[in-house]
XYZ file of C-alpha atoms in Angstrom:
479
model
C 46.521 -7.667 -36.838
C 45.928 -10.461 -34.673
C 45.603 -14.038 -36.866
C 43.853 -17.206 -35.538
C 44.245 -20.760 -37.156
C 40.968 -23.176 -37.409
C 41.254 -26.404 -39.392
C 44.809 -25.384 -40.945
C 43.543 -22.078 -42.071
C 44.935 -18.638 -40.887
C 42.366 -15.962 -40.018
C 42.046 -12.649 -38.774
C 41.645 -12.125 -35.293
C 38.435 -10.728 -35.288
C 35.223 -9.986 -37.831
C 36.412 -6.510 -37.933
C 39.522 -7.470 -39.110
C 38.672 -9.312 -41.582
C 36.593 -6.984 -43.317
C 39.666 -4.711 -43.157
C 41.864 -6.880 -44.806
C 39.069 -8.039 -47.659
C 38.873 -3.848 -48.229
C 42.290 -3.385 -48.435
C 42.823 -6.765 -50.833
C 39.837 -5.516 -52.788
C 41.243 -1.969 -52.851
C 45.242 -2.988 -53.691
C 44.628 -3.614 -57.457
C 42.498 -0.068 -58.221
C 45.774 1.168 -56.230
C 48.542 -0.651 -58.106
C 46.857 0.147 -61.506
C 46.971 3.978 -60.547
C 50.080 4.096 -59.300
C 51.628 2.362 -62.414
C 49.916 4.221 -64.714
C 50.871 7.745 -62.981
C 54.790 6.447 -63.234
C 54.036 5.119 -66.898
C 52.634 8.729 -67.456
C 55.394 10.870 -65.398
C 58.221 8.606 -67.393
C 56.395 10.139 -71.142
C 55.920 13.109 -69.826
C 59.129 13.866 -68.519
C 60.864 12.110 -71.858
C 58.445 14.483 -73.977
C 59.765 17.693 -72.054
C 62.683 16.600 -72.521
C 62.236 16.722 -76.154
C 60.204 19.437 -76.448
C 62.642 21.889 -74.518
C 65.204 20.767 -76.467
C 63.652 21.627 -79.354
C 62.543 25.296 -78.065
C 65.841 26.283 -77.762
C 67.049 25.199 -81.049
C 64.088 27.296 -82.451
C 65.500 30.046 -80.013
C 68.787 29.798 -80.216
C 68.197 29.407 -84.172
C 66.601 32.536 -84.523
C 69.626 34.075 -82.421
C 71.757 32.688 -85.276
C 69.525 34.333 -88.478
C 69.994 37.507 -86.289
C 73.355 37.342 -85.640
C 74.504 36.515 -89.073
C 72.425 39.245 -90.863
C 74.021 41.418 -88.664
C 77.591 40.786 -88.972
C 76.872 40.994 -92.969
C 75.559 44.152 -92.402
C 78.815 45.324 -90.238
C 80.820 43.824 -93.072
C 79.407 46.250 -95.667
C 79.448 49.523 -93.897
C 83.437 48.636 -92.621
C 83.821 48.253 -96.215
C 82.514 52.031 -97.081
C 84.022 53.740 -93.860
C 86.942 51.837 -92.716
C 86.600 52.711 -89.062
C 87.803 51.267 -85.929
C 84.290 51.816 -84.368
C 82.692 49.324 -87.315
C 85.769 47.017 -87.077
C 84.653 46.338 -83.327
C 81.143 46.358 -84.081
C 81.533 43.438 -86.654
C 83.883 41.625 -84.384
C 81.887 41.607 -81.517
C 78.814 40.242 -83.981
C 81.284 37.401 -85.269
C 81.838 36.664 -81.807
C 78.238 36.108 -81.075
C 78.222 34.192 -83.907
C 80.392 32.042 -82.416
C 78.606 31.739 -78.941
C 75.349 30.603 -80.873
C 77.100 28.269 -82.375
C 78.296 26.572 -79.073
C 75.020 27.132 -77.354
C 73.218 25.219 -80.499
C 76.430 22.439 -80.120
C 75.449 22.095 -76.696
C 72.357 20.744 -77.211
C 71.449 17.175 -78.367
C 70.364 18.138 -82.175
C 69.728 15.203 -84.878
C 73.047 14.854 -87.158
C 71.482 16.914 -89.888
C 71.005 19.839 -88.044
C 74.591 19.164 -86.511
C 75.728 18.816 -90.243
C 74.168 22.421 -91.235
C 75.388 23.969 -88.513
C 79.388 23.232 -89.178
C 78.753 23.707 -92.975
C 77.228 27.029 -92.008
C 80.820 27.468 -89.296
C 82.941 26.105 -92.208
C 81.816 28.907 -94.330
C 82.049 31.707 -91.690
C 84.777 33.910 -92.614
C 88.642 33.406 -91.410
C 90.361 36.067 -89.782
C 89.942 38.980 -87.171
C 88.440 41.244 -89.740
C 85.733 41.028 -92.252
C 86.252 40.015 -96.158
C 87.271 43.190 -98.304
C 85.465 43.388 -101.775
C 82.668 45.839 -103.343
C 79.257 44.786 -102.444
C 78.768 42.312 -105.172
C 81.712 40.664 -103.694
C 80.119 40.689 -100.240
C 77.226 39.348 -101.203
C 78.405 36.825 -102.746
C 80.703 35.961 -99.382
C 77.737 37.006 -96.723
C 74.602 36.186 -98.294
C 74.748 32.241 -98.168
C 75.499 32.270 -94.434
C 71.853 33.612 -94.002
C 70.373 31.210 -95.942
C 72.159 28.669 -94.109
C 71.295 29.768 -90.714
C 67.813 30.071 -92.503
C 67.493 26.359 -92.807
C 69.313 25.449 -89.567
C 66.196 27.664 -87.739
C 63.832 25.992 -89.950
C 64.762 22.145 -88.916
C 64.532 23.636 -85.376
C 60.818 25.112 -86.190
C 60.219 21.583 -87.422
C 61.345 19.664 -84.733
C 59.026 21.931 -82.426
C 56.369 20.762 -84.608
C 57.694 17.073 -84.604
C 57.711 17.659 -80.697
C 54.260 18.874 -80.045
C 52.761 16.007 -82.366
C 54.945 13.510 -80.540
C 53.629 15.046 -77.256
C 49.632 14.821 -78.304
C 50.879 11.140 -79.435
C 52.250 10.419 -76.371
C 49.237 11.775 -74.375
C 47.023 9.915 -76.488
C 48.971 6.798 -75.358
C 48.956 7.603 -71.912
C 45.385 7.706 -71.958
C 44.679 4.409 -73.917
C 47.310 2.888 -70.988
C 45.086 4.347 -68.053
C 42.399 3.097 -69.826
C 43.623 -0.469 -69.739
C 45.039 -0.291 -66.534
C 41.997 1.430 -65.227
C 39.798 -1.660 -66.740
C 42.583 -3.966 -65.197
C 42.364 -2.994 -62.665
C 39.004 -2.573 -61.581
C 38.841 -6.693 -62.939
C 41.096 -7.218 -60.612
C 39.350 -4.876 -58.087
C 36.336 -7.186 -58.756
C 38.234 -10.687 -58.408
C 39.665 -9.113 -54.864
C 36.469 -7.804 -53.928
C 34.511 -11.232 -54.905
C 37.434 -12.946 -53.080
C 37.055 -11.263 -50.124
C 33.129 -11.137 -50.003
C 33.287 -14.708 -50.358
C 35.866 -14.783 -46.958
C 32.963 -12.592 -45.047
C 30.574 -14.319 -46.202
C 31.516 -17.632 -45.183
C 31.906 -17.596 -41.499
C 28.390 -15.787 -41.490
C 26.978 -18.603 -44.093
C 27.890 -20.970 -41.848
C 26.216 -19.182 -38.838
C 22.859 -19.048 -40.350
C 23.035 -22.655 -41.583
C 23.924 -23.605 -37.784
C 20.665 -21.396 -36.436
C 18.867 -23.421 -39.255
C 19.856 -26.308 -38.119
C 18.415 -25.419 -34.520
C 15.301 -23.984 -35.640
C 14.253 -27.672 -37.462
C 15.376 -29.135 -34.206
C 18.501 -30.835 -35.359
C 20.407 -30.954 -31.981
C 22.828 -33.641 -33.112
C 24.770 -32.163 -35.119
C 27.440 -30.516 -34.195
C 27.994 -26.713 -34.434
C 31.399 -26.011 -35.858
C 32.259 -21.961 -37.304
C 35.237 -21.425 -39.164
C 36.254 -18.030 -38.902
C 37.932 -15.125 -36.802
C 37.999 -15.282 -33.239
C 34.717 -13.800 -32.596
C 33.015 -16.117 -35.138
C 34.916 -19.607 -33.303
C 33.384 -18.099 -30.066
C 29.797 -17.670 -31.497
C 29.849 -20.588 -32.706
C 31.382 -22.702 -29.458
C 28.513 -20.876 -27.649
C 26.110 -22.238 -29.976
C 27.503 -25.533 -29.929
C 26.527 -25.630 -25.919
C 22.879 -24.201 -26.784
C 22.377 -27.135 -29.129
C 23.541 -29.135 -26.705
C 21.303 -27.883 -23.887
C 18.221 -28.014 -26.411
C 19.108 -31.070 -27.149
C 18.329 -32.185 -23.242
C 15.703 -30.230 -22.784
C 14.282 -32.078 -25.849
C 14.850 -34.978 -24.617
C 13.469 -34.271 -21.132
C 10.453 -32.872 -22.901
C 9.786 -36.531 -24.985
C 9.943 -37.612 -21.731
C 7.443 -35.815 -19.733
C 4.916 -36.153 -22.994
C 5.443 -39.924 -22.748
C 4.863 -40.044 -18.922
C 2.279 -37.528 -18.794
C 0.197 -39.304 -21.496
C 0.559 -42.537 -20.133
C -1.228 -41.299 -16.905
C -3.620 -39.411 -18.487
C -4.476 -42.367 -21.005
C -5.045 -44.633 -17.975
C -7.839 -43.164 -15.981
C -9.111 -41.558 -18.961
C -9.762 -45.012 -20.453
C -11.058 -45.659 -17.212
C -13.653 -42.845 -17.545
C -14.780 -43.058 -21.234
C -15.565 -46.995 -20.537
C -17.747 -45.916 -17.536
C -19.454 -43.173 -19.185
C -20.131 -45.248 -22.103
C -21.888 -48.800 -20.055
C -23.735 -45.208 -18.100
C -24.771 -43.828 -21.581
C -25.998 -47.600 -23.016
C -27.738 -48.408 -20.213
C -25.848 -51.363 -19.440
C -25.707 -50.860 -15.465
C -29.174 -49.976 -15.637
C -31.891 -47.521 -16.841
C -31.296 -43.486 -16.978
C -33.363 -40.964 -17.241
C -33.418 -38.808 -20.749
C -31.830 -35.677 -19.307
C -28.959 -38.164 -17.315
C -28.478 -40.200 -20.384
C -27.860 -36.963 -22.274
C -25.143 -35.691 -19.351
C -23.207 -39.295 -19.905
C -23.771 -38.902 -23.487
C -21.330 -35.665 -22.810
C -18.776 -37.299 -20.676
C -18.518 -39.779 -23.305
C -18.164 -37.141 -25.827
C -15.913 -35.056 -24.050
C -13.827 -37.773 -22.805
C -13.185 -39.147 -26.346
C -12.383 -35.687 -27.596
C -9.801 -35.091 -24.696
C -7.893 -38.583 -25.973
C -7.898 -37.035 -28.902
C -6.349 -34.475 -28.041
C -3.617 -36.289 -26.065
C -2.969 -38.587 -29.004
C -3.044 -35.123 -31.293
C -0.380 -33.742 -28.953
C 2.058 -37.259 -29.010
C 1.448 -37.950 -32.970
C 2.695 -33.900 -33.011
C 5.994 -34.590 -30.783
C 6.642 -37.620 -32.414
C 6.324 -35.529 -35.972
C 8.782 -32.783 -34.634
C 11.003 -36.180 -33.242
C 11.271 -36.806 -36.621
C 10.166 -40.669 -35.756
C 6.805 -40.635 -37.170
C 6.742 -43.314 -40.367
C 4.138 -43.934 -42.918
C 2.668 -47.888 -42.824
C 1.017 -47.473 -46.320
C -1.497 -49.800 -47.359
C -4.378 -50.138 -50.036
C -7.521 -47.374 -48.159
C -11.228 -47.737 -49.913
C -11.837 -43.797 -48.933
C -15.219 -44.057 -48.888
C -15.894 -46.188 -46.271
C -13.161 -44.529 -44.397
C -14.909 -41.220 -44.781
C -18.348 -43.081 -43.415
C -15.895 -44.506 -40.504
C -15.135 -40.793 -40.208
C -18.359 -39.138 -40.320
C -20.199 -41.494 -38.283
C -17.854 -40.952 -35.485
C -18.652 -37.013 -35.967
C -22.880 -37.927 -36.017
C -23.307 -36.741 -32.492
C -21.897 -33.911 -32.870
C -23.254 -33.103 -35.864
C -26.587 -34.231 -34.773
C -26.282 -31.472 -31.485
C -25.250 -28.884 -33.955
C -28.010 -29.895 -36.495
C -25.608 -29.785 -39.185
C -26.083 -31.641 -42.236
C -23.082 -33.782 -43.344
C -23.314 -34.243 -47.293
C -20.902 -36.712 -47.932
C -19.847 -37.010 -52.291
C -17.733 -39.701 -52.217
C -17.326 -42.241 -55.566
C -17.402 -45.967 -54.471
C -14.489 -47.983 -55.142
C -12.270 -44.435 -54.762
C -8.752 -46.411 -53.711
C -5.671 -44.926 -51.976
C -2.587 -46.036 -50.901
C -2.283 -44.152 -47.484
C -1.985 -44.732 -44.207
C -5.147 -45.794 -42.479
C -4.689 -44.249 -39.103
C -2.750 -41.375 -40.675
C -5.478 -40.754 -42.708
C -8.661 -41.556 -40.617
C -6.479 -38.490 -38.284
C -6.214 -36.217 -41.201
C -10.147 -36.587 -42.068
C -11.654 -36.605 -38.593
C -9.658 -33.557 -37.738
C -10.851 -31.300 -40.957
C -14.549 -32.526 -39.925
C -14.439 -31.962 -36.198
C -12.623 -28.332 -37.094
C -15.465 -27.577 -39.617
C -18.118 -28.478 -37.306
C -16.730 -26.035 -34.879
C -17.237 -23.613 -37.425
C -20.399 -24.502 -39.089
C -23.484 -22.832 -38.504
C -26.287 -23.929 -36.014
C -28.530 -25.752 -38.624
C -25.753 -25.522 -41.357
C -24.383 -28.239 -43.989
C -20.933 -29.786 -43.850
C -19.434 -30.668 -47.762
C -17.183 -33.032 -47.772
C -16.021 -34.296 -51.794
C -13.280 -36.246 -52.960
C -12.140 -37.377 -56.475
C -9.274 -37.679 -58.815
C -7.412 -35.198 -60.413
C -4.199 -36.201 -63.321
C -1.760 -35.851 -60.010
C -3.505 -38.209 -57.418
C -6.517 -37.788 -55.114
C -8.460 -34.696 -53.731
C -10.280 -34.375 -50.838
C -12.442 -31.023 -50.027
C -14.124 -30.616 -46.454
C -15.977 -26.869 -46.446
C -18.567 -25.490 -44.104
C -20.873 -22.435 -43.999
C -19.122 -20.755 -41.355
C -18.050 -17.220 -41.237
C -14.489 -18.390 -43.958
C -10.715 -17.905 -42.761
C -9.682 -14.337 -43.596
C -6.778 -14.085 -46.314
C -3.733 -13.327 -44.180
C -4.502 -16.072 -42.070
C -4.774 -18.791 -44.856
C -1.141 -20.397 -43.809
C -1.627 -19.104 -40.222
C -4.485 -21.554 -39.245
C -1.752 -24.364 -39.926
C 1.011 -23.262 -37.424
C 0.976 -24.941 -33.884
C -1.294 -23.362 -31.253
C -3.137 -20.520 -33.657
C -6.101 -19.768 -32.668
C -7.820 -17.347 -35.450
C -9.652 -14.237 -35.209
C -12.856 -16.071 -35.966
C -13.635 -18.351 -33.008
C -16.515 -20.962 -32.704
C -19.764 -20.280 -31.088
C -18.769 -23.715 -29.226
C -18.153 -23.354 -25.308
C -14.892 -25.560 -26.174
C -12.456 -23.903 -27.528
C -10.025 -25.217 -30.135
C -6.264 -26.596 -29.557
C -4.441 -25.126 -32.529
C -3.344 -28.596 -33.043
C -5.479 -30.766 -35.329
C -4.818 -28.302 -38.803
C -0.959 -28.357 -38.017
C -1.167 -31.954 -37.304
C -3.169 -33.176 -39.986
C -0.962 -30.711 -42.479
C 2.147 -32.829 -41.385
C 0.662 -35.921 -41.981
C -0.463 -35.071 -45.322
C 3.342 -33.400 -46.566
C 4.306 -37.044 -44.579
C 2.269 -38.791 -47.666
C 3.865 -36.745 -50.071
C 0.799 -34.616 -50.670
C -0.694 -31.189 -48.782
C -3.341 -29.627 -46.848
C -3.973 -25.943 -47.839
C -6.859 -23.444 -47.402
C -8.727 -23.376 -51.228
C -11.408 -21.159 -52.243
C -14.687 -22.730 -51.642
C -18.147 -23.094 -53.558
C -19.674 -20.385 -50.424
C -18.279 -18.195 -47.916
C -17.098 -20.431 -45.815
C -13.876 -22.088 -44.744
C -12.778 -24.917 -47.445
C -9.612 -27.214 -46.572
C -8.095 -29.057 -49.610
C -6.573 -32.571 -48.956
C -4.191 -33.630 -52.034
C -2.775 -36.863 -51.915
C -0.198 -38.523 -54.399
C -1.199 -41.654 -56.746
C 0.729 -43.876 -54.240
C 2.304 -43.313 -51.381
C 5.648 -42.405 -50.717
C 8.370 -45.030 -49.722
């Protein structure tokens, strides 16, 4: 497995190799615990056999020994009635076997009583090639204690079976207690491992999404740096030269917007004044239907510097250079500042603009931020408005700071596009009956500003079934 260093840390070559190795860390403990517990368990297991064989042929070879010895009293008696050769080699060939029970039972490793009854039970054997002479009482008297003897020897051997096979359910009970514990040991360790090595994956791809972050808010100075495998260095090098390449492009982009305004604004300026000494009559007298055609050039030209200043006040928000210059704003004059600029319109719509503002209703804002904010809610609900409909616009306050509700009659913003209307460039699926359409800028624009004062623009439910914009602004402005 290839390794690679970054920032004096040694990683896997690649993404795939790294997983490997955090499955096999996270998978080495489960292992280990298993493995020890199966030697644990072989080493009891094999000691318990051990035992328990043993044991068996005691019991066997004990058995073998109560056999042989009731047999060789038996030859004993009848070589005392007959005297023959044929029950003289009869009882020596059961002392004999006797004797070879005896060493088979010295053979194996018996506790020292058992090795104790078994030479007392040797020690009393008869001496000689032939068997004790006597009548039967004699005999008996001679004989019958070796049975007993060889009675007890097989019953320590049936009890050390016993003693074996309660030993061996012992011993599996503790084998199972220790695979228990290991089992639970190791699947803590398992965990650790596992946590461990999810925390290894996850960083190089933690990393990447807070670098894409970065890029989507626009942050093209910093610096894209990914710890990581191979693969993950090299994702992150190429996203280093995309930030890098947004970043000019950026920059060329503040650039254009600053040129192409400027020569806009000029003969734009140009073409309002005109159309405005055409409209008042200053240059001399019009006719009704020509004074109404400058009265549109100086509407339209005012609305397309709106626009332009819209479209810088936008770049510089997404610059990131926009700054509040807060001051004390009576809003009720600034909403009469507002709404007079919107008469015309209003007047060519024949919408009523019912204005519920309380005197002496202070602020601190900024003026021009604000007088943008407000003129851009009107001028989007007059879009909207029906022919011969009513504008609302209320304010008042409210325990957090200052609210500000603009709603029209219109036909409303449908549900799933409550937060849609405020994204750049949206143009919803209800459009105006105007012949101009709208730029999808003024809602985003005048949503920025507000967040900018520390307060928000959102889409409330209204009094009809119209469209109603809610302007919330904090008890002072923010620093």
């Amino acid at each position: 497995m290839a390794v690679t260093r970054h920032g004096g840390r040694r990683w896997p070559g690649s993404l795939r190799s790294l997983i490997i190795a955090g499955f096999l860390l996270a998978l080495t403990p489960p292992l280990a615990a298993l493995g020890w517990a199966a030697y644990t368990l072989n080493s009891l297991v094999a000691e318990v056999d051990a035992g328990l064989e043993t044991a068996v042929a005691a019991a066997r070879y004990g058995r073998g020994l109560v056999a042989d010895v009731t047999e060789l009293q038996r030859s004993a008696r009848h070589w005392n009635v007959l005297q023959s050769d044929t029950l003289l080699d009869t009882y020596r060939e059961r002392r004999k076997r006797v004797d070879e029970t005896l060493g088979q039972l010295r053979a194996l490793a018996l506790d020292p009583e058992r090795v104790q009854r078994l030479e007392r039970l040797a020690a009393a054997l008869p001496v000689g090639d032939g068997p004790p002479v006597g009548d039967d009482d004699v005999l008996t008297a001679q004989l019958a204690p070796l049975v007993a003897q060889a009675v007890d020897v097989l019953e320590l051997s049936d009890d050390a079976v016993e003693g074996e096979s309660a030993r061996l359910r012992e011993v599996t009970a503790e084998a199972n207690r220790r695979f228990a514990s290991l089992a639970a040991l190791g699947l803590i360790a398992g965990s650790g491992c596992a946590l461990l090595a999810g925390g290894l994956i996850a960083r190089p791809t933690r990393q990447l999404a807070q670098a894409i972050r970065r890029l989507g808010d626009e942050d093209f100075t910093t610096p894209v740096s990914l710890a990581g495998p191979r693969d993950i260095q090299l994702i992150g090098a190429r996203l280093d030269w995309l930030r890098s390449r947004l970043g000019e492009i950026d920059a060329q982009k503040q650039r254009f917007l600053r040129h192409v305004s400027h020569e806009l604004k000029t003969p734009l300026t140009a073409l309002r004044e005109g159309s405005e000494l055409l409209r008042d009559g200053t240059l001399g007298p019009l006719a009704e239907d020509q004074r109404e055609v400058a009265g549109i050039l100086v509407d339209n030209a005012r609305r397309l510097s709106t626009l332009i200043e819209d479209l810088l006040n936008f770049n510089r928000l997404l610059a990131r250079t926009q700054q509040l210059e807060a001051g004390t704003v009576a809003l009720a004059a600034l909403v009469e500042e507002v709404a007079g600029a919107q008469r015309l319109a209003a007047q060519a719509r024949c919408v009523t603009l019912e204005l519920d503002v309380p005197e002496g209703l202070i602020v601190q804002a900024d003026h021009d931020k604000l007088r943008t904010i407000l003129d851009n809610l009107l001028s989007n609900a007059l879009k909207f408005a029906r022919r011969d409909g009513r504008i609302a616009l209320r304010a008042g306050r409210y325990p957090g700071g200052v609210a500000v509700e603009v709603e029209d009659d219109g036909p409303g913003i449908p549900a799933e596009e409550r937060e849609r209307v405020f994204e750049l460039f949206f143009q919803g699926s209800h459009q105006p009956d105007t012949p101009v359409r709208g730029s999808g800028l003024g809602l985003a624009l005048a949503r920025e500003f507000a967040r900018l004062h520390g307060g928000d623009l959102i889409v409330a439910d209204g009094r009809g079934s119209g469209a109603c914009l809610c302007l919330t602004l904090p008890a002072t402005a923010p620093p």
